[in-house]
PDB file of C-alpha atoms in Angstrom:
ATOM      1  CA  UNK P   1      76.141  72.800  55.722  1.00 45.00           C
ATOM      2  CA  UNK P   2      79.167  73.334  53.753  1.00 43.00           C
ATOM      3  CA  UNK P   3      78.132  77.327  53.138  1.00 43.00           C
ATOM      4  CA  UNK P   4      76.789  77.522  56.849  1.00 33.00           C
ATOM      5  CA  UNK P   5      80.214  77.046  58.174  1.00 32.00           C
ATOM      6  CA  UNK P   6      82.061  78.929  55.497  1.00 37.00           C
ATOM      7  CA  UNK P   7      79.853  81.989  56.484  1.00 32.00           C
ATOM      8  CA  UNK P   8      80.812  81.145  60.542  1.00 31.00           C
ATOM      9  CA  UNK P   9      84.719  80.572  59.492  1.00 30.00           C
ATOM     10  CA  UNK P  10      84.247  84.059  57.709  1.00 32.00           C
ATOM     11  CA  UNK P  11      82.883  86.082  60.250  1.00 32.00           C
ATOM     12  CA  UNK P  12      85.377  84.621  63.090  1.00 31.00           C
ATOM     13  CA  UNK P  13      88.430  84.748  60.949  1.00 32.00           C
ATOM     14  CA  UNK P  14      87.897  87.747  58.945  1.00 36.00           C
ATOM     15  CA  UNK P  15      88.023  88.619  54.810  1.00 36.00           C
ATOM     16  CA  UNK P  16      92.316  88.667  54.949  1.00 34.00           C
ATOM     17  CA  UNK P  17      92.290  84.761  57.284  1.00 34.00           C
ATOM     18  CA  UNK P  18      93.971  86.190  60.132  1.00 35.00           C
ATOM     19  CA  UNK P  19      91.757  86.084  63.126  1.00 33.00           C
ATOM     20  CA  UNK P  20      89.996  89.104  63.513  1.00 36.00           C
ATOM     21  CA  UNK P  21      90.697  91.718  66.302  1.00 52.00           C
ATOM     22  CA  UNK P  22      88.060  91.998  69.104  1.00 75.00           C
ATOM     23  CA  UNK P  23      89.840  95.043  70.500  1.00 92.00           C
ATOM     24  CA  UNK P  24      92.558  95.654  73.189  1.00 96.00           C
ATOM     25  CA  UNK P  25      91.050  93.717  77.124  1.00 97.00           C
ATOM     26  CA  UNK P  26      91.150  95.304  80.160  1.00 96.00           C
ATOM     27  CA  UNK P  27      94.479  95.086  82.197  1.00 96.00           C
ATOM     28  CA  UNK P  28      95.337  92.941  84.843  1.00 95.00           C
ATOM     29  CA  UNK P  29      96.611  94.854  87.758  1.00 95.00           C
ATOM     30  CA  UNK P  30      99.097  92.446  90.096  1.00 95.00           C
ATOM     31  CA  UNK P  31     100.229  93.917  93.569  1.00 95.00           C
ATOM     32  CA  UNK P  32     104.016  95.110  93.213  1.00 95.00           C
ATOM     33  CA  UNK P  33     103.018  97.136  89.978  1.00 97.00           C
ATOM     34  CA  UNK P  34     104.351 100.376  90.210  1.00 97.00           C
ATOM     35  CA  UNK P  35     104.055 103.395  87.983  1.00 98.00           C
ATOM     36  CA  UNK P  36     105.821 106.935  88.563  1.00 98.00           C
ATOM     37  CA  UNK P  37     104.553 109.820  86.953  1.00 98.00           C
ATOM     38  CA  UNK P  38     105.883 113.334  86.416  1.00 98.00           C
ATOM     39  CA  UNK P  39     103.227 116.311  86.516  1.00 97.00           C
ATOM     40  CA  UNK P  40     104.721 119.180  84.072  1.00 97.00           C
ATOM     41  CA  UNK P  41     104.429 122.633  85.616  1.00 95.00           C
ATOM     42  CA  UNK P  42     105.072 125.483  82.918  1.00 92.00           C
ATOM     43  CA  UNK P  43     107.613 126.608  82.061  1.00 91.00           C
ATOM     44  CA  UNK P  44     109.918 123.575  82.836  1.00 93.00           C
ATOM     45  CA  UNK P  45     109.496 122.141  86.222  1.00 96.00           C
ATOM     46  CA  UNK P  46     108.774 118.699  86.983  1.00 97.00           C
ATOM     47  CA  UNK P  47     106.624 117.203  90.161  1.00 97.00           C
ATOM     48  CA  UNK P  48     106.764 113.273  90.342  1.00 97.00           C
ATOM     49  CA  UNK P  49     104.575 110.952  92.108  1.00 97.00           C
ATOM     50  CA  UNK P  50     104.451 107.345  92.308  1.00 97.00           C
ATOM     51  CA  UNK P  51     101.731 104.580  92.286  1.00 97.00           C
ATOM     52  CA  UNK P  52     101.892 101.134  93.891  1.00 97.00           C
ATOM     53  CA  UNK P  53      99.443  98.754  93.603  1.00 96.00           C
ATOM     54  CA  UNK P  54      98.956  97.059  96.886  1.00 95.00           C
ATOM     55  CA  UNK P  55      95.968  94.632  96.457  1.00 92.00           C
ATOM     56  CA  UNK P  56      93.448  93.139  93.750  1.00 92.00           C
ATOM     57  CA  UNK P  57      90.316  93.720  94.116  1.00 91.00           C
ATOM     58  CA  UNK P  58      87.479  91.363  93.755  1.00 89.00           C
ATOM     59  CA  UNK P  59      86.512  92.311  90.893  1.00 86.00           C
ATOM     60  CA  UNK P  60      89.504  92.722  89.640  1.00 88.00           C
ATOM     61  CA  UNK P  61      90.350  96.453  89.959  1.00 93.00           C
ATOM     62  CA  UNK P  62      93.230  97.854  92.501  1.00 95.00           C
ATOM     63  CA  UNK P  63      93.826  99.416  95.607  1.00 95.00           C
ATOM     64  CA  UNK P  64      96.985 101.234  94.763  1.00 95.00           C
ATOM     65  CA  UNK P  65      99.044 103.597  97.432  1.00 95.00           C
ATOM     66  CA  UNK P  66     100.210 107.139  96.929  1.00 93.00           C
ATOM     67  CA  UNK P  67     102.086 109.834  99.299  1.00 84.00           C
ATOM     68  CA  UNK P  68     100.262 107.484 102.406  1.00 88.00           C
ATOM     69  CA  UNK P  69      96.866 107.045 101.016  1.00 92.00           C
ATOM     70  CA  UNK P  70      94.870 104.370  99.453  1.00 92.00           C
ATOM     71  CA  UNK P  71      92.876 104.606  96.140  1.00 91.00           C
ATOM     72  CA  UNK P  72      90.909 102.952  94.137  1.00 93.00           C
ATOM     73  CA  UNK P  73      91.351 101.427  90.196  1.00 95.00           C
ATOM     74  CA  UNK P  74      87.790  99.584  88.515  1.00 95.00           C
ATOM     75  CA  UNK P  75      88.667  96.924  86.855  1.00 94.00           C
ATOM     76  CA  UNK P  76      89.077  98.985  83.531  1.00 96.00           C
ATOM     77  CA  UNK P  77      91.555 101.551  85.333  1.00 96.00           C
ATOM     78  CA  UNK P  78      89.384 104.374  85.812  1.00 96.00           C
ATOM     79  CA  UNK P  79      89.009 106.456  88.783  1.00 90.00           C
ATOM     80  CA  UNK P  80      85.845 107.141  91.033  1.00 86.00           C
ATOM     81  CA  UNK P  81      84.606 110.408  92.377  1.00 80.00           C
ATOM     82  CA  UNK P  82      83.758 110.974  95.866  1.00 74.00           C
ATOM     83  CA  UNK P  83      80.141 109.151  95.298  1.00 77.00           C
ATOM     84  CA  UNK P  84      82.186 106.164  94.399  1.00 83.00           C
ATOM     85  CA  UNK P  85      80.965 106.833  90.509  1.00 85.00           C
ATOM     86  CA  UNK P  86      83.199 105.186  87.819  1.00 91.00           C
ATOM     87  CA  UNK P  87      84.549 107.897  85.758  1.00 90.00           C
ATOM     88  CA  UNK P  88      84.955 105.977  82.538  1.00 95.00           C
ATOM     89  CA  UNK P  89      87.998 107.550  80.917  1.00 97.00           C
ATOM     90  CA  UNK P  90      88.753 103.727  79.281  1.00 98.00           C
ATOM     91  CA  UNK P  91      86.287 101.225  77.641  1.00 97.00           C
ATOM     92  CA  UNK P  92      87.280  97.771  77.069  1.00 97.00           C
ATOM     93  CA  UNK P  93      87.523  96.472  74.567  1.00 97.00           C
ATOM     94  CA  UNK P  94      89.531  98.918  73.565  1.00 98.00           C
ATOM     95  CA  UNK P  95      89.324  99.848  69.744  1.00 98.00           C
ATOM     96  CA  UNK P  96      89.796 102.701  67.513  1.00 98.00           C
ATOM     97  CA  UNK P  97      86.813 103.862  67.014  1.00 97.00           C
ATOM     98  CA  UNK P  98      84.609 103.061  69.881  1.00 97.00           C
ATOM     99  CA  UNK P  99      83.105 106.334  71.324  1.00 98.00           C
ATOM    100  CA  UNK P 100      81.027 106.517  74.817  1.00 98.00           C
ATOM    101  CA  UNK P 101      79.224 109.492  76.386  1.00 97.00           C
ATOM    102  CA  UNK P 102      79.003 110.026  80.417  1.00 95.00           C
ATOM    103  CA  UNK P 103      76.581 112.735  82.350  1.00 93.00           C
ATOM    104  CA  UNK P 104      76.879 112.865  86.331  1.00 88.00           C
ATOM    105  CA  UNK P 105      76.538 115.115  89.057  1.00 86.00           C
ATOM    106  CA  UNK P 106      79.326 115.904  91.369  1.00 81.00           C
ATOM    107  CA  UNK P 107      79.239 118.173  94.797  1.00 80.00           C
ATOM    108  CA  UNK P 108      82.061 118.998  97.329  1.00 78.00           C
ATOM    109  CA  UNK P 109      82.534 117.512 100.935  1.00 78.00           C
ATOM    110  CA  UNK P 110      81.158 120.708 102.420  1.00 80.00           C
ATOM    111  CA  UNK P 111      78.022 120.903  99.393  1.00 78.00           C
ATOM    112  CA  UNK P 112      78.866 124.136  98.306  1.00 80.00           C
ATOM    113  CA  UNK P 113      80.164 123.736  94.840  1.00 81.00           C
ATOM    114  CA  UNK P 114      77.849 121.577  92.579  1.00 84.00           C
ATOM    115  CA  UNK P 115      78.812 120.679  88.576  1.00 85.00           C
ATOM    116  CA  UNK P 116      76.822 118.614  86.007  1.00 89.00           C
ATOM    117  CA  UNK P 117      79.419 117.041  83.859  1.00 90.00           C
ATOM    118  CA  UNK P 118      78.432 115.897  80.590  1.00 95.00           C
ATOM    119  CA  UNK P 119      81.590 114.334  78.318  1.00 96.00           C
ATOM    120  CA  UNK P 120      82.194 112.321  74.904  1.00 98.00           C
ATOM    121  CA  UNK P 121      84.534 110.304  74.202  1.00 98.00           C
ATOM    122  CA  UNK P 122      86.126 108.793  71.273  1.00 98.00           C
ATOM    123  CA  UNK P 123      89.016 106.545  71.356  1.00 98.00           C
ATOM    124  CA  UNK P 124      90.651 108.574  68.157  1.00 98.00           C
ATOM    125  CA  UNK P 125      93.543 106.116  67.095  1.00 98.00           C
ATOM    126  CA  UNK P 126      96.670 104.280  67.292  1.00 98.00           C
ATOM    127  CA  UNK P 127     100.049 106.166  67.976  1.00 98.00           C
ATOM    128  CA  UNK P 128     103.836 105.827  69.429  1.00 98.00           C
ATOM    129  CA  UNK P 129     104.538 108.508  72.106  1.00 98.00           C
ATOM    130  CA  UNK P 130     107.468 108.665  73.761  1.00 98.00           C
ATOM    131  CA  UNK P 131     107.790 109.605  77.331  1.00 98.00           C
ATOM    132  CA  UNK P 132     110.536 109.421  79.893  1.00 98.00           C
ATOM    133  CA  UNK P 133     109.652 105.742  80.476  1.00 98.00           C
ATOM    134  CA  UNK P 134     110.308 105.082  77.114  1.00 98.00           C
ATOM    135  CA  UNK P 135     108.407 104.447  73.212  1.00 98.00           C
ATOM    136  CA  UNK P 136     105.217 102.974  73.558  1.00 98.00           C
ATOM    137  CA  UNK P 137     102.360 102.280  70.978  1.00 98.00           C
ATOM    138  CA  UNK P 138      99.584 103.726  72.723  1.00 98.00           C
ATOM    139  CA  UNK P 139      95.903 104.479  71.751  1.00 98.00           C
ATOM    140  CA  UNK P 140      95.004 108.165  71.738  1.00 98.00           C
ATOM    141  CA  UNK P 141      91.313 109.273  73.361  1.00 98.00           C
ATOM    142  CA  UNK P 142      89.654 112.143  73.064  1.00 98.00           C
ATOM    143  CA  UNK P 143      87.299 113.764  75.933  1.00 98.00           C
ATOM    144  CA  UNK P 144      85.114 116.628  75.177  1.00 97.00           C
ATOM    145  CA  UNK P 145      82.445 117.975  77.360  1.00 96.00           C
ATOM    146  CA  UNK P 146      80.937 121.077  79.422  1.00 93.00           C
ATOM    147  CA  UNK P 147      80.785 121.520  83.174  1.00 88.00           C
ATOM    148  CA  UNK P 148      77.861 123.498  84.339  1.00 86.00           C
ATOM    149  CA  UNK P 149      78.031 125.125  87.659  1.00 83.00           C
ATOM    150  CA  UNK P 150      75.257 124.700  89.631  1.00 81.00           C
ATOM    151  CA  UNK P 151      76.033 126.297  93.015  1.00 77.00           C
ATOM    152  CA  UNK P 152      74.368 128.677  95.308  1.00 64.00           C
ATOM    153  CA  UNK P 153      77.359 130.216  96.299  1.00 57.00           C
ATOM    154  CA  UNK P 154      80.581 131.597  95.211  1.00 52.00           C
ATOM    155  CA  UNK P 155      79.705 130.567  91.077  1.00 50.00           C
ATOM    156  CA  UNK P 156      80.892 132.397  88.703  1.00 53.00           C
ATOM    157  CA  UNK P 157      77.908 131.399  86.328  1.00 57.00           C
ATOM    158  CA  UNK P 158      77.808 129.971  82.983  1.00 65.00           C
ATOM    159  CA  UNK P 159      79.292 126.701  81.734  1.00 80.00           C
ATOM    160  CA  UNK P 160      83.076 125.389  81.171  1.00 90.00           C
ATOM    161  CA  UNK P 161      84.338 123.615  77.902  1.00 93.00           C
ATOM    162  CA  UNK P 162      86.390 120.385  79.241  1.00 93.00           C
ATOM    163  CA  UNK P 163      89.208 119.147  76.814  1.00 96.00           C
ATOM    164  CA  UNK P 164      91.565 116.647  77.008  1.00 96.00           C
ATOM    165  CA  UNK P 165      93.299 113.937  75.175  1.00 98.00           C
ATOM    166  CA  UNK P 166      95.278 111.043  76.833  1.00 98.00           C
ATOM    167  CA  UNK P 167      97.317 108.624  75.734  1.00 98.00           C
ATOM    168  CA  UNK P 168      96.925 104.336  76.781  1.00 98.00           C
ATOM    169  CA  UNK P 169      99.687 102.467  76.815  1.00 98.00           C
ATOM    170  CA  UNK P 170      98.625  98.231  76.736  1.00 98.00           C
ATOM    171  CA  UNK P 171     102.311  97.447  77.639  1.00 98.00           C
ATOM    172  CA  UNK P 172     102.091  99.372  80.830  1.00 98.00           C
ATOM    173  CA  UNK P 173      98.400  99.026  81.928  1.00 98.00           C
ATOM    174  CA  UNK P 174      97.947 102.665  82.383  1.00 98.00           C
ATOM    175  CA  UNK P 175      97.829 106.079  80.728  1.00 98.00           C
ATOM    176  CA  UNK P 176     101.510 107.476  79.572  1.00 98.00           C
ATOM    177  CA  UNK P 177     100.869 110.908  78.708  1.00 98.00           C
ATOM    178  CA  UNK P 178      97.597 113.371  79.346  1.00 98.00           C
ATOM    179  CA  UNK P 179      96.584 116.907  78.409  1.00 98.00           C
ATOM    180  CA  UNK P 180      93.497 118.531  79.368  1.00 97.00           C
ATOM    181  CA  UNK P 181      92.507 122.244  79.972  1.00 94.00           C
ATOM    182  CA  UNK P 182      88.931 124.163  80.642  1.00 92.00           C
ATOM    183  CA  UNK P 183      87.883 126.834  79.152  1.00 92.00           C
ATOM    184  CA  UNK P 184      85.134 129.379  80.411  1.00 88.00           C
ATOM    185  CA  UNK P 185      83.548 131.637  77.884  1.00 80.00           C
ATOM    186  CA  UNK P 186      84.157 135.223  79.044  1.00 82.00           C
ATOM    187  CA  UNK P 187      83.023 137.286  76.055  1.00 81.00           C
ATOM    188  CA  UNK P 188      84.199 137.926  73.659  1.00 85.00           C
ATOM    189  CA  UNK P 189      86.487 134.493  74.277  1.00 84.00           C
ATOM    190  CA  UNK P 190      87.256 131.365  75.606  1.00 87.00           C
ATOM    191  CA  UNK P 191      89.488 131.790  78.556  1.00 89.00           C
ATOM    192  CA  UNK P 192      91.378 128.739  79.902  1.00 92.00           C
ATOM    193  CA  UNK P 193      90.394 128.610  83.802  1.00 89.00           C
ATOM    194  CA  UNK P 194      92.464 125.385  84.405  1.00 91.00           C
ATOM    195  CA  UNK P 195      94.993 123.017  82.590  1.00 95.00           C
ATOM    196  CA  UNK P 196      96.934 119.572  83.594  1.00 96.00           C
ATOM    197  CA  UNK P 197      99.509 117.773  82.283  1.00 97.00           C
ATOM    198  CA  UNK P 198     101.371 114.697  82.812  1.00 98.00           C
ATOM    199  CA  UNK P 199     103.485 111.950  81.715  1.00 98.00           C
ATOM    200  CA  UNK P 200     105.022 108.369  83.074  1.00 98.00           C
ATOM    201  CA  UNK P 201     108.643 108.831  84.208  1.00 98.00           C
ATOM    202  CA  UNK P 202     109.065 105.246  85.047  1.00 98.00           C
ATOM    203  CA  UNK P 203     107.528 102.181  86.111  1.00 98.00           C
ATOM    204  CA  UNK P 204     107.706  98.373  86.903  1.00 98.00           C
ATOM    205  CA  UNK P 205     105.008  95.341  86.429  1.00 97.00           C
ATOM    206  CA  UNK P 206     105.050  92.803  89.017  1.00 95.00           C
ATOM    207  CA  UNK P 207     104.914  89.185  87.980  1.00 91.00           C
ATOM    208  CA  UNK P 208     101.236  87.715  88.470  1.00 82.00           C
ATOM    209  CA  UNK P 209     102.736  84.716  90.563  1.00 66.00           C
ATOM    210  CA  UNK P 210     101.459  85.741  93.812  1.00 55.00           C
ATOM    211  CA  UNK P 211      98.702  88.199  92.986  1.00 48.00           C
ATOM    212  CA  UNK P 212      96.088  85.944  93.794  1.00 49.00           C
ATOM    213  CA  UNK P 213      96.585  85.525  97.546  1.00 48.00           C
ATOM    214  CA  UNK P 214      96.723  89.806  97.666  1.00 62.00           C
ATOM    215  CA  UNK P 215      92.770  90.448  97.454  1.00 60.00           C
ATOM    216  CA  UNK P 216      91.270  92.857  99.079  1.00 58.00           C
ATOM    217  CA  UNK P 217      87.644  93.819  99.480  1.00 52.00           C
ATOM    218  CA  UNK P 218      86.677  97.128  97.243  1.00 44.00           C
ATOM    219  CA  UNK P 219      85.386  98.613 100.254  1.00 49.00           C
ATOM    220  CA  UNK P 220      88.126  98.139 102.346  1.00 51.00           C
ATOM    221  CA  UNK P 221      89.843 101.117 100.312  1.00 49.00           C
ATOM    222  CA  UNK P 222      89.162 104.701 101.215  1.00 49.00           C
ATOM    223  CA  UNK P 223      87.944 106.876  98.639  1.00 45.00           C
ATOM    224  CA  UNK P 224      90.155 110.391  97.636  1.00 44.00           C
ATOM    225  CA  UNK P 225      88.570 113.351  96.547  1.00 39.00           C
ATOM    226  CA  UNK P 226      90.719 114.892  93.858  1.00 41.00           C
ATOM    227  CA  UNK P 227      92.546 118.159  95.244  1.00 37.00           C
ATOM    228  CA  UNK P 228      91.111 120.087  92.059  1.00 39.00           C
ATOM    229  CA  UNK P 229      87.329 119.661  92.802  1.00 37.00           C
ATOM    230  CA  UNK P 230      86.618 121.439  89.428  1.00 40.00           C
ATOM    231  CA  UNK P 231      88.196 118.935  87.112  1.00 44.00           C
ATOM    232  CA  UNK P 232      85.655 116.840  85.792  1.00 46.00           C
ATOM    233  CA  UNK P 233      87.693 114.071  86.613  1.00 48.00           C
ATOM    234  CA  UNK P 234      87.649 114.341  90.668  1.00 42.00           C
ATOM    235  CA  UNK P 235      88.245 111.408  92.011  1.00 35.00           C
ATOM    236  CA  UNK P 236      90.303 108.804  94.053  1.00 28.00           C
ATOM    237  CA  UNK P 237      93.050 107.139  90.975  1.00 31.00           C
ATOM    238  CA  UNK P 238      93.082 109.769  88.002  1.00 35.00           C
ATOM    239  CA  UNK P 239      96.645 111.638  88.245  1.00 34.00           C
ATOM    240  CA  UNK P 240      95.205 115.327  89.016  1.00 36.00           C
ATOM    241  CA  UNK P 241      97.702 116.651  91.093  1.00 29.00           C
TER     242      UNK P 241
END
């Protein structure tokens, strides 16, 4: 019995008798939470935009508000698309390490432009960024994909390289600083098509005290289509401006 539980005690506490990490949890969005980003325009120009979490949702994602609308956070953060799809840009438990892989089919309002995205990704490792909000210790992900274009009309052909890498901050519950660009091979080269990037400004957590009693029900939120419709990431909460 005596080897039995040393073997348990082992695996639980780990080789060095600290307990052993089982990886970063999801965040806990509370109404009141508020996050301002700044969208960096070459060569130097800035374009803010804020995020305010109004309710919970019951299963404990968000309905946060920006420039008048509502939109949606799952539970882990991510975005949806217009199908209400979880794009999974975070997995939690979060560790470096981990690595995921997402396919789905997106189409406009009108059903004229139609992509297969097909993405990897890789949470890469642990690193302090600083931003305008401040120093944070973040976890840097990697995304790496293709977009094919399947539509009958106005397609260019041929498929698009997605990149990007993004940066999550634990302290603040959301991403701090993102870069991503596609790239469409035009022979002899890759040319980039599109790019994005972004960074927190500023931002304020709400204390949990009253979050409870703010629930709303997921559907009660409105969907956003992103106003890019060929990032991979279209959807209602990811900060493509």
């Amino acid at each position: 019995n005596g080897a039995v539980i040393a073997m348990w005690v082992a695996l639980v506490i780990g080789p060095g008798g600290a307990c052993a990490q089982a990886g970063e949890p999801a965040p806990l969005f509370n109404p009141g939470d508020t996050w301002t980003f700044d969208k960096l325009v070459p060569p130097d120009r800035r374009e803010p935009w804020t995020d305010v979490v109004q309710f919970k949702t019951p299963f404990g994602g968000a309905v946060i508000l920006r420039d008048g609308k509502r939109r949606v956070l799952t539970s882990f953060g991510n975005p949806r698309d217009q199908a209400r799809q979880e794009i999974p840009m975070l997995r939690f438990p979060m560790a470096v390490g981990s690595s995921w892989e997402h396919k789905r089919e997106w189409q406009s309002a009108t059903g004229n432009l139609k992509l297969t995205i097909t993405l990897k990704y890789k949470v890469v490792r642990q690193e302090e960024v600083v931003v305008p909000a401040g120093r944070f210790m973040t976890y840097k992900l990697a995304a790496d994909g293709w977009v094919k274009d399947n539509s009958s009309i106005g397609s260019v052909g041929g498929d698009t390289r997605f990149e990007e890498r993004y940066w999550y901050a634990p302290a603040v519950k959301r991403i701090v600083k993102y870069e991503g660009k596609q790239l469409k091979w035009i022979p002899p080269v890759f040319l980039e098509t599109w790019s994005l990037a972004y960074e927190l400004a500023s931002y304020s957590l709400a204390p949990p005290g009253e979050a409870a009693a703010k629930t709303l029900p997921a559907d009660a939120a409105g969907d956003q289509e992103s106003s890019n419709p060929r990032s991979p990431h279209s959807g209602p909460a990811l900060l493509l401006r």
